[in-house]
């Protein structure tokens, strides 16, 4: 039975992944309905505001679901939001058993969905592929439990840890497969952030080239307000999705950018960015997940503040040496044992490059 449960839950997780980059602030959810060892309906949450996975799957078959087992990677909701409670539909159509991967950390649900189903006489099993389900919805879990965005450190580097030559040239350290993987990551997240050095040296667009419809928010940390008014970051995006955090900026430039609709946030500190307040500010404006793509100074600051949740480092099989710029600068370490390290690490080969990813070891997840 456990193997069958894992098989159908894997199917539900695969369906949930179809919503990557489209459901925020909602979780990614897939649903599989099985009867007599046959899949009779499936569904997945396609976009915030649209039907939940369970409701979609049930609506296709309605009362034919009587006596079935429903597999879903997150506990069914039991409250009204933009859509009705999924538990109502599950009970209405006579589902006999519900298998979920994990409890929903949302306080409005948080085991109440399961309790509602049990009260109606429906058998409930949970914890099937819980680790995989938790990783898939890691953005949602942190947003819900910590009220903060999930932040990913992303960089392409050489074998000796360099992001670029000392003259700033960095195109391209990694190959096409690694860059394509990075674009997929942009598609999944709400925002992408860089420091002003990256803007001045690379003049990036910070768009999602594989999905032009993706509205990704662009964030620039610019202590002295140096961002050029004609920088590429202002192209191909809604100005209201642009956020520039500064210590200071000329009044005329602020006026010009504000007229365009760009969000210019002048922080109290004129010498260094207050990253924690910036992160809170962005979360309050709908940023549930953010990639930070550097440069080295910005990565160092985020690391020192322990704001990163996860690292995704694309390593190319080249050496640059002292002619390069390091991914991280001085973090103030005196003992090797105090070095920041990753847990739950994985390595993935992408062409000639290797992606190393993992969670930062200081991250403490709430029990779910």
Coordinates of C-alpha atoms in Angstrom, one line a residue:
X1 CA 0.0 0.0 0.0
X2 CA 2.8 2.4 0.9
X3 CA 4.4 1.9 -2.5
X4 CA 1.1 2.6 -4.2
X5 CA 0.7 5.7 -2.1
X6 CA 4.1 6.9 -3.0
X7 CA 3.5 6.3 -6.7
X8 CA 0.3 8.3 -6.8
X9 CA 1.8 11.0 -4.6
X10 CA 4.7 11.3 -7.0
X11 CA 2.1 11.9 -9.8
X12 CA 0.5 14.6 -7.7
X13 CA 3.8 16.3 -7.1
X14 CA 4.6 16.2 -10.8
X15 CA 1.2 17.9 -11.5
X16 CA 1.9 20.5 -8.8
X17 CA 5.1 21.5 -10.5
X18 CA 3.2 22.5 -13.6
X19 CA 2.2 25.6 -11.7
X20 CA 5.8 26.7 -10.9
X21 CA 6.1 30.5 -11.1
X22 CA 2.3 31.1 -11.5
X23 CA 0.6 30.4 -8.2
X24 CA 2.3 32.8 -5.8
X25 CA 1.3 33.6 -3.0
X26 CA -0.6 30.3 -3.1
X27 CA 1.2 26.9 -2.8
X28 CA 1.9 24.5 -5.6
X29 CA -0.7 21.7 -5.4
X30 CA -1.5 18.7 -7.6
X31 CA -4.3 16.1 -7.1
X32 CA -4.8 12.6 -8.3
X33 CA -8.1 10.6 -7.7
X34 CA -7.9 6.8 -7.8
X35 CA -10.6 4.2 -7.8
X36 CA -10.2 0.5 -8.3
X37 CA -6.4 1.0 -8.8
X38 CA -7.2 3.3 -11.7
X39 CA -6.6 7.1 -12.0
X40 CA -10.0 8.5 -12.8
X41 CA -9.2 12.3 -12.6
X42 CA -6.4 14.7 -12.0
X43 CA -6.0 18.4 -11.3
X44 CA -3.5 21.1 -10.4
X45 CA -3.6 24.7 -9.2
X46 CA -2.8 26.8 -12.2
X47 CA -2.9 30.3 -10.8
X48 CA -3.8 32.3 -7.7
X49 CA -7.6 32.9 -7.9
X50 CA -8.3 29.9 -10.0
X51 CA -9.7 26.6 -8.6
X52 CA -7.6 24.5 -6.3
X53 CA -6.2 21.2 -7.5
X54 CA -8.7 19.1 -5.5
X55 CA -11.7 21.2 -6.7
X56 CA -10.6 21.0 -10.3
X57 CA -10.1 17.2 -10.2
X58 CA -13.4 16.6 -8.5
X59 CA -15.4 18.8 -10.8
X60 CA -14.4 16.7 -13.8
X61 CA -16.0 13.6 -12.3
X62 CA -18.3 14.9 -9.6
X63 CA -20.3 12.0 -8.0
X64 CA -18.2 9.4 -9.8
X65 CA -15.6 10.1 -7.1
X66 CA -17.7 8.2 -4.6
X67 CA -15.6 5.6 -2.8
X68 CA -12.3 6.9 -4.3
X69 CA -9.0 7.8 -2.8
X70 CA -7.8 11.3 -3.3
X71 CA -4.0 12.1 -3.3
X72 CA -2.8 15.6 -2.8
X73 CA 0.6 17.0 -1.9
X74 CA -0.8 19.5 0.7
X75 CA -3.6 19.2 3.2
X76 CA -6.9 20.3 1.7
X77 CA -8.1 23.7 2.7
X78 CA -11.1 24.1 5.0
X79 CA -11.7 27.9 4.8
X80 CA -13.1 30.3 2.3
X81 CA -10.6 32.4 0.3
X82 CA -11.1 33.4 -3.3
X83 CA -12.4 29.9 -3.8
X84 CA -14.6 27.6 -1.6
X85 CA -13.1 25.1 0.9
X86 CA -11.7 21.9 -0.8
X87 CA -12.9 19.9 2.1
X88 CA -16.5 20.7 1.3
X89 CA -16.2 19.3 -2.3
X90 CA -14.3 16.2 -1.0
X91 CA -17.1 15.4 1.4
X92 CA -19.9 16.3 -1.0
X93 CA -18.7 13.9 -3.7
X94 CA -18.2 11.0 -1.4
X95 CA -14.4 10.5 -1.4
X96 CA -13.6 7.6 0.9
X97 CA -9.9 8.3 1.7
X98 CA -7.5 11.3 1.5
X99 CA -3.8 10.8 1.3
X100 CA -1.8 14.0 1.7
X101 CA 2.0 14.6 1.8
X102 CA 2.0 17.2 4.5
X103 CA 0.0 19.5 6.8
X104 CA -0.7 23.0 5.5
X105 CA 1.3 25.5 7.7
X106 CA -1.3 28.2 7.1
X107 CA -2.9 28.9 10.5
X108 CA -6.4 28.8 8.8
X109 CA -5.8 25.2 7.9
X110 CA -2.9 23.6 9.9
X111 CA -4.5 20.1 10.5
X112 CA -8.0 21.5 10.6
X113 CA -8.6 20.4 7.1
X114 CA -7.7 16.8 8.0
X115 CA -9.9 17.1 11.2
X116 CA -12.8 18.2 9.1
X117 CA -12.5 15.2 6.8
X118 CA -12.1 12.8 9.7
X119 CA -15.2 14.2 11.3
X120 CA -17.1 13.4 8.1
X121 CA -15.9 9.8 8.2
X122 CA -13.2 10.0 5.6
X123 CA -10.0 8.2 6.3
X124 CA -6.9 10.4 6.3
X125 CA -3.3 9.4 5.8
X126 CA -0.5 12.0 5.8
X127 CA 3.3 12.2 5.6
X128 CA 3.7 10.4 2.2
X129 CA 6.8 11.9 0.4
X130 CA 6.7 14.8 3.0
X131 CA 10.3 15.8 2.4
X132 CA 9.8 16.2 -1.4
X133 CA 6.5 18.1 -0.8
X134 CA 8.1 20.4 1.7
X135 CA 10.9 21.3 -0.7
X136 CA 8.5 21.9 -3.6
X137 CA 6.6 24.4 -1.4
X138 CA 9.5 25.8 0.5
X139 CA 8.7 29.4 -0.6
X140 CA 5.1 29.1 0.6
X141 CA 6.2 27.5 3.9
X142 CA 8.6 30.3 4.8
X143 CA 6.2 33.0 3.7
X144 CA 3.5 31.5 5.9
X145 CA 5.5 30.6 9.0
X146 CA 8.1 33.4 9.0
X147 CA 6.3 36.2 7.1
X148 CA 9.5 36.7 5.0
X149 CA 10.5 35.9 1.4
X150 CA 12.5 32.8 0.6
X151 CA 15.9 34.1 -0.7
X152 CA 18.2 32.2 -3.0
X153 CA 21.9 33.0 -3.6
X154 CA 22.7 32.3 -7.3
X155 CA 26.0 32.6 -9.1
X156 CA 28.0 31.2 -11.9
X157 CA 31.7 30.7 -10.9
X158 CA 35.0 29.2 -11.9
X159 CA 36.5 26.3 -10.0
X160 CA 38.5 28.8 -8.0
X161 CA 35.4 30.7 -6.9
X162 CA 35.6 33.7 -9.3
X163 CA 32.5 35.3 -10.8
X164 CA 34.2 37.5 -13.3
X165 CA 37.5 39.0 -14.4
X166 CA 38.8 41.9 -12.5
X167 CA 37.6 44.2 -15.3
X168 CA 34.1 42.9 -14.7
X169 CA 33.8 40.7 -17.8
X170 CA 31.7 37.6 -16.9
X171 CA 30.0 36.5 -20.1
X172 CA 29.9 33.7 -20.1
X173 CA 31.6 31.7 -17.3
X174 CA 29.0 28.9 -17.6
X175 CA 27.6 27.1 -20.6
X176 CA 24.1 27.2 -22.2
X177 CA 22.6 24.4 -20.1
X178 CA 23.5 26.1 -16.8
X179 CA 22.2 29.4 -18.1
X180 CA 18.9 27.8 -19.2
X181 CA 18.6 26.3 -15.7
X182 CA 19.1 29.7 -14.2
X183 CA 16.3 31.1 -16.5
X184 CA 14.0 28.4 -15.2
X185 CA 14.8 29.5 -11.7
X186 CA 13.9 33.1 -12.6
X187 CA 10.5 31.8 -13.9
X188 CA 9.8 30.2 -10.5
X189 CA 10.6 33.3 -8.4
X190 CA 8.8 36.6 -7.7
X191 CA 11.9 38.8 -7.9
X192 CA 15.5 39.1 -8.9
X193 CA 18.0 41.3 -7.1
X194 CA 21.5 42.7 -8.0
X195 CA 23.9 45.3 -6.7
X196 CA 24.7 48.5 -8.6
X197 CA 28.1 47.1 -9.6
X198 CA 26.4 44.4 -11.6
X199 CA 24.1 47.0 -13.3
X200 CA 27.1 49.3 -14.2
X201 CA 29.4 46.5 -15.4
X202 CA 26.9 44.0 -17.1
X203 CA 23.9 46.3 -17.9
X204 CA 21.6 43.3 -17.5
X205 CA 17.9 43.1 -18.4
X206 CA 17.0 40.9 -15.5
X207 CA 14.1 39.4 -17.4
X208 CA 12.9 35.9 -17.9
X209 CA 13.9 35.0 -21.4
X210 CA 12.1 31.7 -21.5
X211 CA 8.7 33.1 -20.5
X212 CA 8.1 36.7 -21.7
X213 CA 4.8 36.8 -19.9
X214 CA 6.5 36.3 -16.5
X215 CA 6.2 39.5 -14.5
X216 CA 9.3 39.3 -12.4
X217 CA 10.0 42.2 -10.0
X218 CA 13.5 43.7 -10.4
X219 CA 15.4 44.9 -7.3
X220 CA 18.6 47.0 -7.3
X221 CA 20.7 47.8 -4.2
X222 CA 22.3 51.1 -5.1
X223 CA 23.8 52.9 -2.0
X224 CA 24.8 56.1 -3.8
X225 CA 22.0 56.3 -6.4
X226 CA 24.3 55.7 -9.4
X227 CA 21.8 53.7 -11.5
X228 CA 21.8 55.1 -15.1
X229 CA 18.3 56.3 -16.3
X230 CA 18.8 54.4 -19.5
X231 CA 20.0 51.1 -18.0
X232 CA 18.6 47.9 -19.5
X233 CA 16.9 46.9 -16.3
X234 CA 14.2 49.5 -17.1
X235 CA 13.3 47.8 -20.4
X236 CA 10.7 45.1 -20.9
X237 CA 9.1 45.5 -17.4
X238 CA 6.4 47.4 -15.7
X239 CA 8.0 50.3 -13.9
X240 CA 5.9 49.5 -10.8
X241 CA 7.7 46.2 -10.6
X242 CA 11.1 48.0 -10.2
X243 CA 12.5 48.7 -6.7
X244 CA 15.7 50.7 -6.2
X245 CA 17.0 50.8 -2.6
X246 CA 19.4 53.7 -2.0
X247 CA 21.2 55.5 0.8
X248 CA 21.0 58.7 -1.3
X249 CA 20.1 59.8 -4.8
X250 CA 19.9 63.2 -6.6
X251 CA 16.5 64.9 -6.3
X252 CA 16.1 65.2 -10.1
X253 CA 16.8 61.5 -10.7
X254 CA 14.3 60.5 -8.0
X255 CA 11.7 62.8 -9.6
X256 CA 12.4 61.3 -13.1
X257 CA 12.2 57.7 -11.9
X258 CA 9.2 58.3 -9.7
X259 CA 7.4 59.9 -12.7
X260 CA 8.0 56.7 -14.6
X261 CA 6.4 54.7 -11.8
X262 CA 9.7 53.2 -10.5
X263 CA 9.8 52.6 -6.7
X264 CA 12.8 54.5 -5.2
X265 CA 13.3 53.7 -1.5
X266 CA 15.7 56.0 0.3
X267 CA 17.0 54.3 3.4
X268 CA 18.1 56.0 6.6
X269 CA 21.7 54.7 6.3
X270 CA 23.7 56.4 3.6
X271 CA 26.8 54.1 3.8
X272 CA 25.3 50.6 3.7
X273 CA 22.1 49.0 2.7
X274 CA 19.7 47.9 5.5
X275 CA 19.0 44.6 3.9
X276 CA 16.6 43.3 6.6
X277 CA 14.2 46.2 6.2
X278 CA 14.4 46.0 2.4
X279 CA 13.5 42.3 2.6
X280 CA 10.5 43.1 4.8
X281 CA 9.5 45.9 2.5
X282 CA 9.5 43.6 -0.5
X283 CA 7.6 40.9 1.3
X284 CA 4.8 43.4 2.2
X285 CA 4.6 44.1 -1.6
X286 CA 4.1 40.6 -2.7
X287 CA 7.6 39.2 -3.0
X288 CA 7.5 35.7 -1.6
X289 CA 10.7 34.5 -3.3
X290 CA 13.8 36.3 -4.6
X291 CA 17.0 35.4 -6.4
X292 CA 20.1 37.4 -5.6
X293 CA 22.5 37.3 -8.5
X294 CA 25.3 39.5 -7.0
X295 CA 27.9 40.8 -7.3
X296 CA 30.3 39.7 -4.7
X297 CA 29.7 42.6 -2.3
X298 CA 25.9 42.0 -2.2
X299 CA 26.4 38.3 -1.7
X300 CA 28.8 39.0 1.2
X301 CA 26.3 41.4 2.8
X302 CA 23.4 38.9 2.5
X303 CA 25.6 36.1 4.0
X304 CA 26.7 38.2 6.9
X305 CA 23.1 39.1 7.7
X306 CA 22.1 35.4 7.3
X307 CA 19.3 36.3 5.0
X308 CA 19.9 33.5 2.5
X309 CA 17.8 30.3 2.6
X310 CA 19.4 28.4 -0.2
X311 CA 22.4 28.6 -2.6
X312 CA 22.5 27.6 -6.2
X313 CA 26.0 27.8 -7.5
X314 CA 26.8 26.9 -11.1
X315 CA 30.4 25.9 -11.3
X316 CA 32.3 25.9 -14.6
X317 CA 35.4 23.8 -15.2
X318 CA 37.8 26.8 -15.6
X319 CA 40.4 28.6 -13.5
X320 CA 40.6 32.4 -13.4
X321 CA 43.1 33.0 -10.6
X322 CA 44.0 36.4 -9.2
X323 CA 42.7 38.1 -12.3
X324 CA 39.1 37.4 -11.1
X325 CA 36.5 38.8 -8.7
X326 CA 35.5 36.4 -5.9
X327 CA 31.9 35.3 -5.3
X328 CA 32.2 36.3 -1.6
X329 CA 34.4 38.9 0.1
X330 CA 35.5 39.3 3.8
X331 CA 32.9 37.8 6.1
X332 CA 35.0 38.4 9.3
X333 CA 35.8 34.7 10.1
X334 CA 38.5 33.8 12.6
X335 CA 37.9 30.1 12.8
X336 CA 37.1 27.7 10.0
X337 CA 34.4 26.0 12.2
X338 CA 32.4 29.3 12.0
X339 CA 32.2 29.2 8.2
X340 CA 28.7 29.2 6.7
X341 CA 27.9 25.8 5.3
X342 CA 25.1 24.1 3.4
X343 CA 23.0 21.1 4.3
X344 CA 20.8 18.8 2.2
X345 CA 23.3 19.4 -0.7
X346 CA 22.8 18.1 -4.2
X347 CA 25.0 18.2 -7.3
X348 CA 23.6 18.2 -10.9
X349 CA 25.6 18.0 -14.1
X350 CA 24.5 20.6 -16.7
X351 CA 26.6 20.1 -19.8
X352 CA 30.2 20.7 -18.8
X353 CA 29.1 22.6 -15.6
X354 CA 28.0 21.4 -12.2
X355 CA 25.2 22.9 -10.1
X356 CA 25.7 22.7 -6.4
X357 CA 22.7 23.5 -4.3
X358 CA 21.7 23.3 -0.7
X359 CA 20.1 25.0 2.3
X360 CA 22.1 27.2 4.6
X361 CA 22.8 25.3 7.8
X362 CA 21.7 28.2 10.0
X363 CA 18.1 28.0 8.6
X364 CA 15.8 26.5 11.1
X365 CA 12.5 25.3 9.6
X366 CA 9.4 25.3 11.8
X367 CA 7.9 21.8 12.3
X368 CA 5.0 21.3 9.9

